[in-house]
Short mmCIF file of C-alpha atoms and ligand atoms in Angstrom, two decimals:
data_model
loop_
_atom_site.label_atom_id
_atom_site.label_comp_id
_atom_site.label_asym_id
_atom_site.label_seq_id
_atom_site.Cartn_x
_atom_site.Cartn_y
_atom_site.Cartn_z
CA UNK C 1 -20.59 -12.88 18.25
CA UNK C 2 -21.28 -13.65 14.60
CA UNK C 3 -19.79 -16.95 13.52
CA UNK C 4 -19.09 -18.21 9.52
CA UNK C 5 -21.72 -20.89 10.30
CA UNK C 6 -24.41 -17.58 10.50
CA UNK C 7 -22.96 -16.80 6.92
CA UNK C 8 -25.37 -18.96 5.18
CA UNK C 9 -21.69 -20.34 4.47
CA UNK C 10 -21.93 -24.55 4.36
CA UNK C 11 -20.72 -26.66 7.19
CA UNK C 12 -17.67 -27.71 4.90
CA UNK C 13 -16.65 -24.25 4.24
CA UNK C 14 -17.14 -23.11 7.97
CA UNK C 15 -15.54 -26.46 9.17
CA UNK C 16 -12.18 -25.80 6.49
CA UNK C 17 -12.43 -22.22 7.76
CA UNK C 18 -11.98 -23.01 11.56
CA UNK C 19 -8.96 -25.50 10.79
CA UNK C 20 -7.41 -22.72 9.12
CA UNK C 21 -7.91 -20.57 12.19
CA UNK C 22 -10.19 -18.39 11.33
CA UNK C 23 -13.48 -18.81 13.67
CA UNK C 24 -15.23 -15.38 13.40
CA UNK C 25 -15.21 -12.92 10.46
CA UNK C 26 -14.14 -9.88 10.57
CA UNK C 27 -15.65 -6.72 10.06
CA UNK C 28 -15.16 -6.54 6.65
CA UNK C 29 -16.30 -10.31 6.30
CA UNK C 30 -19.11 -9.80 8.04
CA UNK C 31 -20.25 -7.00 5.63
CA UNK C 32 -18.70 -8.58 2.15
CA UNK C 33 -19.20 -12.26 2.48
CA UNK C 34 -23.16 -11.83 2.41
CA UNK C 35 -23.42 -9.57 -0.45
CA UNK C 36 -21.05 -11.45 -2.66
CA UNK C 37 -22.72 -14.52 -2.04
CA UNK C 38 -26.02 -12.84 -3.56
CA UNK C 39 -23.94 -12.17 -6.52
CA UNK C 40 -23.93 -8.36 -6.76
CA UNK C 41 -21.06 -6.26 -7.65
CA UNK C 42 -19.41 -4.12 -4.93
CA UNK C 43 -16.81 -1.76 -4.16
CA UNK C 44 -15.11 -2.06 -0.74
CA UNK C 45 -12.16 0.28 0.59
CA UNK C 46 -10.18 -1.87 3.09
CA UNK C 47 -6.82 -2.70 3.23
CA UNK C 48 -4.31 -5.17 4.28
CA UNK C 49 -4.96 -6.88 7.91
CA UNK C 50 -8.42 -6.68 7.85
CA UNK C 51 -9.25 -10.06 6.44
CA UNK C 52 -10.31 -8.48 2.66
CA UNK C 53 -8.35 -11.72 0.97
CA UNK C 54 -11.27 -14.10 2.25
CA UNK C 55 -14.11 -11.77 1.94
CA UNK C 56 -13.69 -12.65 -1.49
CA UNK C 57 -11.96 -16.22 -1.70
CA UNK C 58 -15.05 -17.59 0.74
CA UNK C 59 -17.35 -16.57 -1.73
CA UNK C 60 -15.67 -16.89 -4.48
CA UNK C 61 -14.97 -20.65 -3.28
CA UNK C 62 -18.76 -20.79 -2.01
CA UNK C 63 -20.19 -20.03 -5.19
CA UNK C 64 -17.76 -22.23 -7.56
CA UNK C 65 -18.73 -25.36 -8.48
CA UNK C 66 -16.08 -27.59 -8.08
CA UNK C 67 -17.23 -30.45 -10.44
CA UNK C 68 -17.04 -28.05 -13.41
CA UNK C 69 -13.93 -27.73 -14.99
CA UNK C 70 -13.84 -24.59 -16.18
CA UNK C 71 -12.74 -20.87 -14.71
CA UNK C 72 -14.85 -19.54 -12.48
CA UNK C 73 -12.94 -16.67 -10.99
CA UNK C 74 -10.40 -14.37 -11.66
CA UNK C 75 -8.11 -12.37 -8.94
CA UNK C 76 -6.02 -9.56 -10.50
CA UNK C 77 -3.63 -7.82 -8.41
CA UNK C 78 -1.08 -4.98 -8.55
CA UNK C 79 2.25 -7.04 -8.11
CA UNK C 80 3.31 -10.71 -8.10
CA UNK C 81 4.21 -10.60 -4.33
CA UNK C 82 0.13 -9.59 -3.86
CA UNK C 83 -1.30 -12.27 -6.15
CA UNK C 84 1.23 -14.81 -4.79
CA UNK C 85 -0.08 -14.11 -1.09
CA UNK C 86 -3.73 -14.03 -2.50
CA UNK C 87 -2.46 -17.55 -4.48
CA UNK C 88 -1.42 -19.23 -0.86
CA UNK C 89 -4.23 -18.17 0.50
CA UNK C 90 -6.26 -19.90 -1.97
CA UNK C 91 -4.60 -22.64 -2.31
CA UNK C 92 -4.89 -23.58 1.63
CA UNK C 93 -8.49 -24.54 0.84
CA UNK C 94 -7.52 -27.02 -1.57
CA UNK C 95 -6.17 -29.00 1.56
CA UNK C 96 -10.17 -29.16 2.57
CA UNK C 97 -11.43 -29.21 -1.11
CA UNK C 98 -9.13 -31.39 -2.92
CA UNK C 99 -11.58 -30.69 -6.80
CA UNK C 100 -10.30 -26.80 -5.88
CA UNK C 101 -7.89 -25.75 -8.51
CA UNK C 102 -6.09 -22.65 -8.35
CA UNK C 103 -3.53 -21.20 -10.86
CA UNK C 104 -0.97 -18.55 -10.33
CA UNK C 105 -0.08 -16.54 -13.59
CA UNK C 106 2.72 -13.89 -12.73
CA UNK C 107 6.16 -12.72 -14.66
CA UNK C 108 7.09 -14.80 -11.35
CA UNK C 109 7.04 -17.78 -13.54
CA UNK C 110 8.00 -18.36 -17.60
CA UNK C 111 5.04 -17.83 -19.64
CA UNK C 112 5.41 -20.74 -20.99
CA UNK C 113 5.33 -22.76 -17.58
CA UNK C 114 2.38 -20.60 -17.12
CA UNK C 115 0.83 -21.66 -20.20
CA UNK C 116 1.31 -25.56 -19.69
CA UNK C 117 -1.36 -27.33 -19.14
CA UNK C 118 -3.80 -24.53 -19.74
CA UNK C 119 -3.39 -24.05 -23.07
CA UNK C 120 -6.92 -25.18 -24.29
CA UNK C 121 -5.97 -28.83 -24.57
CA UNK C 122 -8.02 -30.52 -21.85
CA UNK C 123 -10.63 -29.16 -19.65
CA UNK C 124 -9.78 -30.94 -16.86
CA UNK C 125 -6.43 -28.49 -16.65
CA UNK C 126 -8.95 -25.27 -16.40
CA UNK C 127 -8.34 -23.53 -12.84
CA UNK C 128 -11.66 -22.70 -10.97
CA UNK C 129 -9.58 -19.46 -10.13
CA UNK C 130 -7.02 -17.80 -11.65
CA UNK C 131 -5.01 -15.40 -9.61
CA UNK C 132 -2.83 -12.79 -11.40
CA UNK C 133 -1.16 -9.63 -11.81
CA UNK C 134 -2.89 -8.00 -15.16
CA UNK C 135 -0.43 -7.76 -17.44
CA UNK C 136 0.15 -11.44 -17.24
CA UNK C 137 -3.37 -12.49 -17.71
CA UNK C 138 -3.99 -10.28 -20.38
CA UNK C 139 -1.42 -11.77 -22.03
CA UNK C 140 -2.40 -15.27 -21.30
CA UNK C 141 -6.25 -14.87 -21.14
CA UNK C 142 -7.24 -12.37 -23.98
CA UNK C 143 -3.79 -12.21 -26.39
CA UNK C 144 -2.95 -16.32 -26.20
CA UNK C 145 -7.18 -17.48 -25.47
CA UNK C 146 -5.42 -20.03 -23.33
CA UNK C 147 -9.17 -20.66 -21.54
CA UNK C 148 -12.63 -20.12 -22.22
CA UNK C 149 -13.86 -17.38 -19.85
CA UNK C 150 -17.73 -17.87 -20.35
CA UNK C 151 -17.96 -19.78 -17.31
CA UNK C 152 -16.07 -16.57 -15.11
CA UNK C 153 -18.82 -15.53 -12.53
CA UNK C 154 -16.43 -13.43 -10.52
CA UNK C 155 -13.98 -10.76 -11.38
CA UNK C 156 -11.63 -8.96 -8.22
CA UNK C 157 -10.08 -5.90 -8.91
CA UNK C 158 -7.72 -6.22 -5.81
CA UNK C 159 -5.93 -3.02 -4.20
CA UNK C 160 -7.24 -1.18 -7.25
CA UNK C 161 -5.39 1.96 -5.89
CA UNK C 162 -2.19 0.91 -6.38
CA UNK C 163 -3.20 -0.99 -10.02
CA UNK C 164 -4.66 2.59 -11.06
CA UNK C 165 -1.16 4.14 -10.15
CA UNK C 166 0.81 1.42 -11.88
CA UNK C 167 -1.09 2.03 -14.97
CA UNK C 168 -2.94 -1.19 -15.40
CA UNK C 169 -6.19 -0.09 -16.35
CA UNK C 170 -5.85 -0.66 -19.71
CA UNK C 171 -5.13 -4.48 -19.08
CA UNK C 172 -7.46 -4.59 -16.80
CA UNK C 173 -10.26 -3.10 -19.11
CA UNK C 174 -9.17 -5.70 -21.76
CA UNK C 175 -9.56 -8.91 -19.56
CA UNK C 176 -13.11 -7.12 -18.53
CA UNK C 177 -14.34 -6.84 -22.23
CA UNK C 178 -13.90 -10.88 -22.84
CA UNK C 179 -15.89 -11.45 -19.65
CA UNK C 180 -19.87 -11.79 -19.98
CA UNK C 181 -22.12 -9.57 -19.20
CA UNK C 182 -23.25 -8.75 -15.58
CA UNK C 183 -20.08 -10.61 -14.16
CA UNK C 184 -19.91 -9.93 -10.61
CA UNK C 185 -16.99 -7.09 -10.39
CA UNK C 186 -15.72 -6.75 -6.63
CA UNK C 187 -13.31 -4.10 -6.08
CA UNK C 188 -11.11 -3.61 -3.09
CA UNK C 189 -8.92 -0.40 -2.07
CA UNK C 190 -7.30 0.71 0.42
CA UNK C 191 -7.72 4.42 -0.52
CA UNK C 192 -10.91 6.01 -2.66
CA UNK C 193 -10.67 9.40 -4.45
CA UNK C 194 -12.66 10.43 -7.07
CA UNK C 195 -10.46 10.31 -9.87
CA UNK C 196 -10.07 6.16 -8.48
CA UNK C 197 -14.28 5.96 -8.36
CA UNK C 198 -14.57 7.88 -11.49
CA UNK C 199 -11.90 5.17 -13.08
CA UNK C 200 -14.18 2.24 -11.78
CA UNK C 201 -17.83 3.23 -12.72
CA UNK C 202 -16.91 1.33 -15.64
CA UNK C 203 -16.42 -1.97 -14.14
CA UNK C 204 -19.04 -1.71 -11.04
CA UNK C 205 -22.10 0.19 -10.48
CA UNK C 206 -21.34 0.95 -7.37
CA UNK C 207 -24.74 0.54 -5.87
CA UNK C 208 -23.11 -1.14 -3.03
CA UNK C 209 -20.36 0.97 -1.49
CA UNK C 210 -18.92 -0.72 1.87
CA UNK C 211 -16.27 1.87 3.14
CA UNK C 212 -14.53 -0.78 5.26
CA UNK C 213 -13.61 0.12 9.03
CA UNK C 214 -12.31 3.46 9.76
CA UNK C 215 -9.27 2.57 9.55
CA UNK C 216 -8.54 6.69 11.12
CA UNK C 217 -9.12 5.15 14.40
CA UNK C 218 -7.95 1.80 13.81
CA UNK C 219 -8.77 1.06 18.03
CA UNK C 220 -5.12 -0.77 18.46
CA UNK C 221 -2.54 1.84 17.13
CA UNK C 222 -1.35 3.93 19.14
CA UNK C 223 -0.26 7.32 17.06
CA UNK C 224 2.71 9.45 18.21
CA UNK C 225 4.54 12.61 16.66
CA UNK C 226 8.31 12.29 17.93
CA UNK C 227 10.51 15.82 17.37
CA UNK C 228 13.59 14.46 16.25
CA UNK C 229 14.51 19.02 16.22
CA UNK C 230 17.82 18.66 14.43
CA UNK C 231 19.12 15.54 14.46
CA UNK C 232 18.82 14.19 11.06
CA UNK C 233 16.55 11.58 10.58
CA UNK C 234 18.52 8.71 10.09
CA UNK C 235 20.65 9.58 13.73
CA UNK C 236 17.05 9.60 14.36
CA UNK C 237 15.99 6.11 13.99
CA UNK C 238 19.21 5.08 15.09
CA UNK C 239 18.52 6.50 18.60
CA UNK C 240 15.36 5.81 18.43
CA UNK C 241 15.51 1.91 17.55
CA UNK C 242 17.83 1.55 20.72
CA UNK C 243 16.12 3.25 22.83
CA UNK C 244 12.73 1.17 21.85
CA UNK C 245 13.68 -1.90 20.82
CA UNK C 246 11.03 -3.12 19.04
CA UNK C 247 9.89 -6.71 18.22
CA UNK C 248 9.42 -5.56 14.86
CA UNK C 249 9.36 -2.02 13.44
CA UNK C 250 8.28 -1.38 9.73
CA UNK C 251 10.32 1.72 8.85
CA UNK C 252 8.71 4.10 5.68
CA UNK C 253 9.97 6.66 3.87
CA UNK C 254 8.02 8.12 0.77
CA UNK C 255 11.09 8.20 -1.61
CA UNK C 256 12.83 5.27 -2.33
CA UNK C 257 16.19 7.43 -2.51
CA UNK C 258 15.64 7.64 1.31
CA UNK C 259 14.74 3.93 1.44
CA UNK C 260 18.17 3.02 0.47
CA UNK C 261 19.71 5.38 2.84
CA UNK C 262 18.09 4.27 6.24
CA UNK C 263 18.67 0.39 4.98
CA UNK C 264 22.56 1.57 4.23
CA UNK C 265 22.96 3.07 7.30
CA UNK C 266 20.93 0.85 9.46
CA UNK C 267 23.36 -2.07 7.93
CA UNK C 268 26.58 -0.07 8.55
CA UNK C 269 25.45 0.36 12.38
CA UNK C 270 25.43 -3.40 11.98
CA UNK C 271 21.57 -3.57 12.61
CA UNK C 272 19.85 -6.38 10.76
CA UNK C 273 17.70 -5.09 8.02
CA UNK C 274 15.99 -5.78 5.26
CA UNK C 275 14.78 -3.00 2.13
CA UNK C 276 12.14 -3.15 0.08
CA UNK C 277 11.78 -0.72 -2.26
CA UNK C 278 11.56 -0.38 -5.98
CA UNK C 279 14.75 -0.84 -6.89
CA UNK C 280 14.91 -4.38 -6.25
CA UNK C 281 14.55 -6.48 -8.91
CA UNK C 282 12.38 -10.18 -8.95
CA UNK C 283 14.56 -12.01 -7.87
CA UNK C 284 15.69 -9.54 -4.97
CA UNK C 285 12.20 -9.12 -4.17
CA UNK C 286 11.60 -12.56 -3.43
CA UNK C 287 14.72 -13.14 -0.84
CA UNK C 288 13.72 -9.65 1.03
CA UNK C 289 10.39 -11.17 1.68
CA UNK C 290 11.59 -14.17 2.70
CA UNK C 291 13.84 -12.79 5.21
CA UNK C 292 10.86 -10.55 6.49
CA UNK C 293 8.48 -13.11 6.46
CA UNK C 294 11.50 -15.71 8.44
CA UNK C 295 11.14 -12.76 11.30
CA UNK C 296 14.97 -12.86 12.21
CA UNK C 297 15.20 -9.09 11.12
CA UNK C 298 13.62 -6.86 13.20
CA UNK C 299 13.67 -3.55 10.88
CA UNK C 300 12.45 -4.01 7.83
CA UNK C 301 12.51 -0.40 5.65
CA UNK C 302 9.86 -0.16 2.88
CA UNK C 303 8.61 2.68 0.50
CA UNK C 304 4.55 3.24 1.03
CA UNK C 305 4.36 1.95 -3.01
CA UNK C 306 6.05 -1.68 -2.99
CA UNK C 307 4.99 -2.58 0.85
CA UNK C 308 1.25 -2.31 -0.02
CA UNK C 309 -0.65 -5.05 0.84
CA UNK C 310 2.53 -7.46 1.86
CA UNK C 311 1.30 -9.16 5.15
CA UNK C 312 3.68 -9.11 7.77
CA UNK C 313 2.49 -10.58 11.22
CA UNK C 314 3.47 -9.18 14.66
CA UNK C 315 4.68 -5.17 13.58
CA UNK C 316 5.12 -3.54 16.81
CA UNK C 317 5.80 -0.39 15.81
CA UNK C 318 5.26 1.77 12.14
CA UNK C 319 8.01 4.00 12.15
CA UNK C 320 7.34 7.31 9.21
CA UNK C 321 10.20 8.83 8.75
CA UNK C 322 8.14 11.67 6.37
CA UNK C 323 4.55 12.24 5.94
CA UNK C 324 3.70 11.20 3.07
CA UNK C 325 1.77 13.87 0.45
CA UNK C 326 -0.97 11.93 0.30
CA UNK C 327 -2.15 11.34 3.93
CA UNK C 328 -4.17 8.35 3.41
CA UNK C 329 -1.23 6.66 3.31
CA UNK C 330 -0.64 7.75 6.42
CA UNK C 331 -2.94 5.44 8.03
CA UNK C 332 -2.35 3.10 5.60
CA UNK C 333 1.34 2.69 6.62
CA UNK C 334 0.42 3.21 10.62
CA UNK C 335 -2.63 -0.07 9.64
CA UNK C 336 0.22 -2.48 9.02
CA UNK C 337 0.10 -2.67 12.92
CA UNK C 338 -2.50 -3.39 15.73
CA UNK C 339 -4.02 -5.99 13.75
CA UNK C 340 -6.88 -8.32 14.57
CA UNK C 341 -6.72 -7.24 18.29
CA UNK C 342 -2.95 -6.74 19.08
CA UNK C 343 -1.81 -3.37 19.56
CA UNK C 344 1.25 -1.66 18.14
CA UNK C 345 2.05 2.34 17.82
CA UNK C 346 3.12 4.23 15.06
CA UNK C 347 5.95 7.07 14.72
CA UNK C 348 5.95 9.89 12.97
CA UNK C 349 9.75 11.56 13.27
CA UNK C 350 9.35 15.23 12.38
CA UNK C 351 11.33 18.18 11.92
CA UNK C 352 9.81 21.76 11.63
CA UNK C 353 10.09 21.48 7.82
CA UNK C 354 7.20 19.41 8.05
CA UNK C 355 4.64 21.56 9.88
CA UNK C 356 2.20 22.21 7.23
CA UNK C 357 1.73 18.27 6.55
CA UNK C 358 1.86 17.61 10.51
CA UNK C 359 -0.98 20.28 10.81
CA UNK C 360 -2.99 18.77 7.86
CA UNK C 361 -2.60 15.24 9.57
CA UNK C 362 -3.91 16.63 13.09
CA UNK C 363 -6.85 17.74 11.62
CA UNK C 364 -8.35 14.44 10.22
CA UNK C 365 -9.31 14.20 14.10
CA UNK C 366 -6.83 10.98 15.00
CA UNK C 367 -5.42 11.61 18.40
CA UNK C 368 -1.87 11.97 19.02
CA UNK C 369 0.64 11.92 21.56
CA UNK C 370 4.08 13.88 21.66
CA UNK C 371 7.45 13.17 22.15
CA UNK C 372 11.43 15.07 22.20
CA UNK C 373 14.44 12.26 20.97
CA UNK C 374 16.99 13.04 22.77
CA UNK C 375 20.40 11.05 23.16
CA UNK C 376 18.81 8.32 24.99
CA UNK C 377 15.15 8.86 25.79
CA UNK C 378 11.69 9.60 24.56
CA UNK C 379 10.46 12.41 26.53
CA UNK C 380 6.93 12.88 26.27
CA UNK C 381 6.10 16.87 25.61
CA UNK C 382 2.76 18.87 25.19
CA UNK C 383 3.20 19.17 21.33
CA UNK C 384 3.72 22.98 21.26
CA UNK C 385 6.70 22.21 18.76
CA UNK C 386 3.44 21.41 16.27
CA UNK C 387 1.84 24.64 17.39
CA UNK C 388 4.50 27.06 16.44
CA UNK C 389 3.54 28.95 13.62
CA UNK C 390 4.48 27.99 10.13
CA UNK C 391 7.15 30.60 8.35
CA UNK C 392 5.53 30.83 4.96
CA UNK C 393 6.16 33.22 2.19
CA UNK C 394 5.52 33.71 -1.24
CA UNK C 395 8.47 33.58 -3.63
CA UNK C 396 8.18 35.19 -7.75
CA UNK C 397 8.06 32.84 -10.39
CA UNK C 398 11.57 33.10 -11.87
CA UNK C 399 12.22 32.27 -15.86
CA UNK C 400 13.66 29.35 -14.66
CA UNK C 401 11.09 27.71 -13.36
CA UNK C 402 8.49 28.69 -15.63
CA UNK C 403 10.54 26.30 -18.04
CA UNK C 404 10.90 23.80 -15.80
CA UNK C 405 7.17 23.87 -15.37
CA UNK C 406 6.55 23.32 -19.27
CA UNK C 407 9.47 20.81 -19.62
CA UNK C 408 7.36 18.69 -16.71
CA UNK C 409 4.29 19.31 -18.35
CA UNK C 410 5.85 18.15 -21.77
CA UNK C 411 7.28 15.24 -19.97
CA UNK C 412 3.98 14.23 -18.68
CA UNK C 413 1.67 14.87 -21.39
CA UNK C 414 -0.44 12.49 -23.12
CA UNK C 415 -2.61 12.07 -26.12
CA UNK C 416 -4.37 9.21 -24.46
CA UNK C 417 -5.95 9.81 -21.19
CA UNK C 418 -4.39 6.84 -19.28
CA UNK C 419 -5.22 5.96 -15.87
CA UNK C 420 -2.64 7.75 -13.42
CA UNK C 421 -1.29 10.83 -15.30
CA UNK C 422 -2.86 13.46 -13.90
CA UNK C 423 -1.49 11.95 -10.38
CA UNK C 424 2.03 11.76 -12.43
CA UNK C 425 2.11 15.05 -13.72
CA UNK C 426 0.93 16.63 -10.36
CA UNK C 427 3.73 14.79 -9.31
CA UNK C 428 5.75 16.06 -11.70
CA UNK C 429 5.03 19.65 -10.72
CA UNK C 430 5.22 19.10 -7.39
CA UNK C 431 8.71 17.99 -7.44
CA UNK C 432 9.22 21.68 -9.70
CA UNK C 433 7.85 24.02 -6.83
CA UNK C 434 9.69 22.14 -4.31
CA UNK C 435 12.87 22.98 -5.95
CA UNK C 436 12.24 26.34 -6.47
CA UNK C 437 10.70 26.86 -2.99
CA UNK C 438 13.78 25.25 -1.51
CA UNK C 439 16.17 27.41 -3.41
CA UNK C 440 13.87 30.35 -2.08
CA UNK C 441 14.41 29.64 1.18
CA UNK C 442 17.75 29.05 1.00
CA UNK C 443 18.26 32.61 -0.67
CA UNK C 444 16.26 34.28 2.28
CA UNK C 445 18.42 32.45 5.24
CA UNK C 446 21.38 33.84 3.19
CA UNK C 447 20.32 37.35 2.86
CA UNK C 448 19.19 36.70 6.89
CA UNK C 449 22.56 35.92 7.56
CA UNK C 450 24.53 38.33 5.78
CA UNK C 451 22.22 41.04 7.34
CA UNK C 452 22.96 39.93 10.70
CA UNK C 453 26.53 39.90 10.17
CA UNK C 454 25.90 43.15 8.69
CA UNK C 455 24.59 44.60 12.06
CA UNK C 456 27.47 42.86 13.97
CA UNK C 457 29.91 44.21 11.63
CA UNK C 458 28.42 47.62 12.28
CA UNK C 459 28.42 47.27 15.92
CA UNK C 460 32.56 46.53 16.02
P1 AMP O 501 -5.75 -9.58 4.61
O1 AMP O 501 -6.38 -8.33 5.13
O2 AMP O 501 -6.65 -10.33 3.72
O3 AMP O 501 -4.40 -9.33 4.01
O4 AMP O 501 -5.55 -10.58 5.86
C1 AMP O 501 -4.67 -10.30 6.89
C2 AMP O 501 -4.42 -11.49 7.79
O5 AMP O 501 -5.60 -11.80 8.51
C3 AMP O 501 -4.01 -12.75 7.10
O6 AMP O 501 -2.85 -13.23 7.73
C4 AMP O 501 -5.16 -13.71 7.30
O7 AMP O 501 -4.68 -15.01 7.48
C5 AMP O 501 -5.80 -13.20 8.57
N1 AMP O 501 -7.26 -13.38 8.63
C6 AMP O 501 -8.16 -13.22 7.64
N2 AMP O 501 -9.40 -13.45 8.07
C7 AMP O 501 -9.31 -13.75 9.39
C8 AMP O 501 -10.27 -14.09 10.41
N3 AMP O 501 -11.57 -14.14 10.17
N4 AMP O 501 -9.80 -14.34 11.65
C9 AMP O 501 -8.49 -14.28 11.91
N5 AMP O 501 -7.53 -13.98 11.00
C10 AMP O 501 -7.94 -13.71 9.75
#
């Protein structure tokens, strides 16, 4: 087995590493550490529980030197709960490397507390890495100069996904253009499409492309498709959770609407919960991941958007309770569980509305197994409920929709091609044809209906 000591890493490093528990890289390590260490720009898709924090912090810290006051590194992530974790991870080290200083510069903290100490006035106050969410730095690196970034060797662009969605290119792309030239740029995501590869050809030449571990077969998840038939979902998870009983069971939904429903009717069951979803503010934010992180609640409900990246130990079980459209995050959500060698399963809950999705999922290749809920078992089935054929039809575009399409488009245009709109007005659009398709349907059961009753009326 490859140790840190083979990492060309020094005895110091390998020695601080093993105290913190860590005493063999992962697979991501194992591919990152040595080409960082060379210097080179990379771009790596991995995500959360696969060790990507200290394929860059052991380089980073391997390659700073520590007698030097001055900033050698910059970590930008998409949201202050990220760059916080990233932060503590960091700042463990310092334990080991007592020179090591690390700054934290998030809205989680007054700008001016943020700017203390930093603000150009000594050098000995100049963090060897600064780890941030971008709007912050920006503001404190490029609009206030607070400190001189000639000496930054390292940039990380961390869960650049999610920073792309959130619109922080621009800040990002600012904080890039005061760095010098040939910086080392490593980029980590836990999804790559093109528009996201396109986006980053500016930062990285991405000569080196590591596409992390297939995280499609992720070897300790266990994936299972669970017909919930007509039971709504949230009777659903109810059942299901008692039936189960899991240790701890991460429970998505794609829209945060449905976010606060399971959490409101998880808590009115009296079930201990905790939500995490956009509509928390700071401060909210904060005390939910507390109590998930104290692991006295055992559900914990979380859109796919704001539980990115969070690290929560010992998930026994994902629970979906939709697919969401894009199916990377999927696996993404079903990830956050049979990590580093445990094993954990993940539940999709479907209903027949959900076929076309279900099919699309099936054939990325992962194996699944099936399941019926019923009042107080999981029966395990041979999936024919997925193999029943999808009732499709076309529906005219009605007036009415044709203006809701140009009142989304309208609402989504730009003059500015920013980073994220094209995923926002597809969005957008989406959200039009599933209203309209919806209403279709709802038309055709009706005239279904009323022709049946038709025939029966006939009959009499
Ligand atoms: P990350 O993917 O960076 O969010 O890391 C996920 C978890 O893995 C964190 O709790 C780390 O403490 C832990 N971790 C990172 N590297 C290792 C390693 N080499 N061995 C064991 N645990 C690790």
């Amino acid at each position: 087995m490859t140790t840190f000591a083979s990492l060309n890493l020094s005895p110091e490093l390998v020695s601080a590493l093993h105290k913190l528990g860590y005493d063999n890289p992962s697979p991501v390590q194992l591919r990152v550490i040595p080409k960082a260490l060379t210097g080179a720009s990379l771009v790596c898709q991995s995500e959360t529980g696969s060790g990507k924090t200290h394929s860059y912090l052991v380089p980073i810290l391997a390659k700073t030197d520590l007698n030097l006051p001055r900033t050698q590194a910059i970590v930008l992530c998409p949201s202050r709960e990220l760059a916080r974790q990233v932060y503590e991870f960091a700042f463990a080290f310092t334990k080991f490397f007592p020179k090591f200083k690390v700054r934290l510069f998030t809205s989680e903290t007054e700008k001016t507390q943020n700017l203390e100490g930093v603000s150009g006035r000594s050098n000995d106050a100049a963090p060897h890495l600064i780890v941030a969410t971008p709007g912050r730095a920006k503001d404190i690196l490029v609009d206030n100069r607070a400190l001189p970034l000639q000496g930054v060797k390292t940039l990380v662009i961390d869960e650049a996904d999610m920073l792309m969605e959130l619109g922080y290119f621009d800040d990002i792309d600012a904080i890039f253009s005061e760095l010098k030239e040939g910086t080392q740029t490593m980029v980590f995501s836990a999804t790559l499409n093109q528009e996201l590869k396109a986006n980053l050809e500016r930062y990285v030449d991405a000569r080196f492309l590591y596409e992390g571990e297939d995280h499609k077969t992720a070897s300790g998840v266990a994936h299972h498709f669970v017909d919930v038939k007509h039971i709504g979902k949230l009777e659903a998870l109810d059942r299901f959770l008692r039936i189960r009983r899991p240790y701890l069971a991460l429970v998505f939904a794609s829209k945060k609407e449905d976010v606060n429903a399971a959490y409101a009717h998880l808590r009115e069951l009296g079930v201990e919960a905790v939500a995490f979803s956009g509509d928390l503010d700071a401060r909210e934010r904060k005390q939910a991941l507390r109590k998930i992180k104290s692991n006295e609640y055992p559900v914990v409900v979380a859109s796919d958007l704001l539980a990115r990246g969070i690290d929560i130990d010992d998930v026994s079980d994902v629970i979906s309770l939709d697919l969401p459209s894009d199916l990377s995050y999927y696996y993404h959500r079903a990830g956050r569980t049979g990590r580093f060698g445990k094993t954990g399963d993940s539940w999709i809950f479907y209903n027949a509305d959900e076929l076309r999705r279900a099919k699309a999922l099936l054939a990325q290749g992962t194996e699944f197994d099936y399941y019926t809920l019923k009042s107080d078992s999981l029966v395990p089935t041979d999936g024919s409920f997925l193999k029943k054929r999808e009732i499709r039809f076309k529906h005219e575009i009605s007036e009415d929709q044709k203006r809701d399409i140009s009142i989304a488009k309208a609402k989504t245009a730009t003059d500015k091609v920013k980073p994220g709109y094209k995923a926002k007005r597809r969005k957008a659009l989406e959200k039009v044809a599933g209203k309209y398709r919806r209403k279709a349907i709802k038309e055709k059961v009706r005239e279904q209906t009323n022709k049946v009753y038709a025939a029966k009326a006939k009959k009499k």
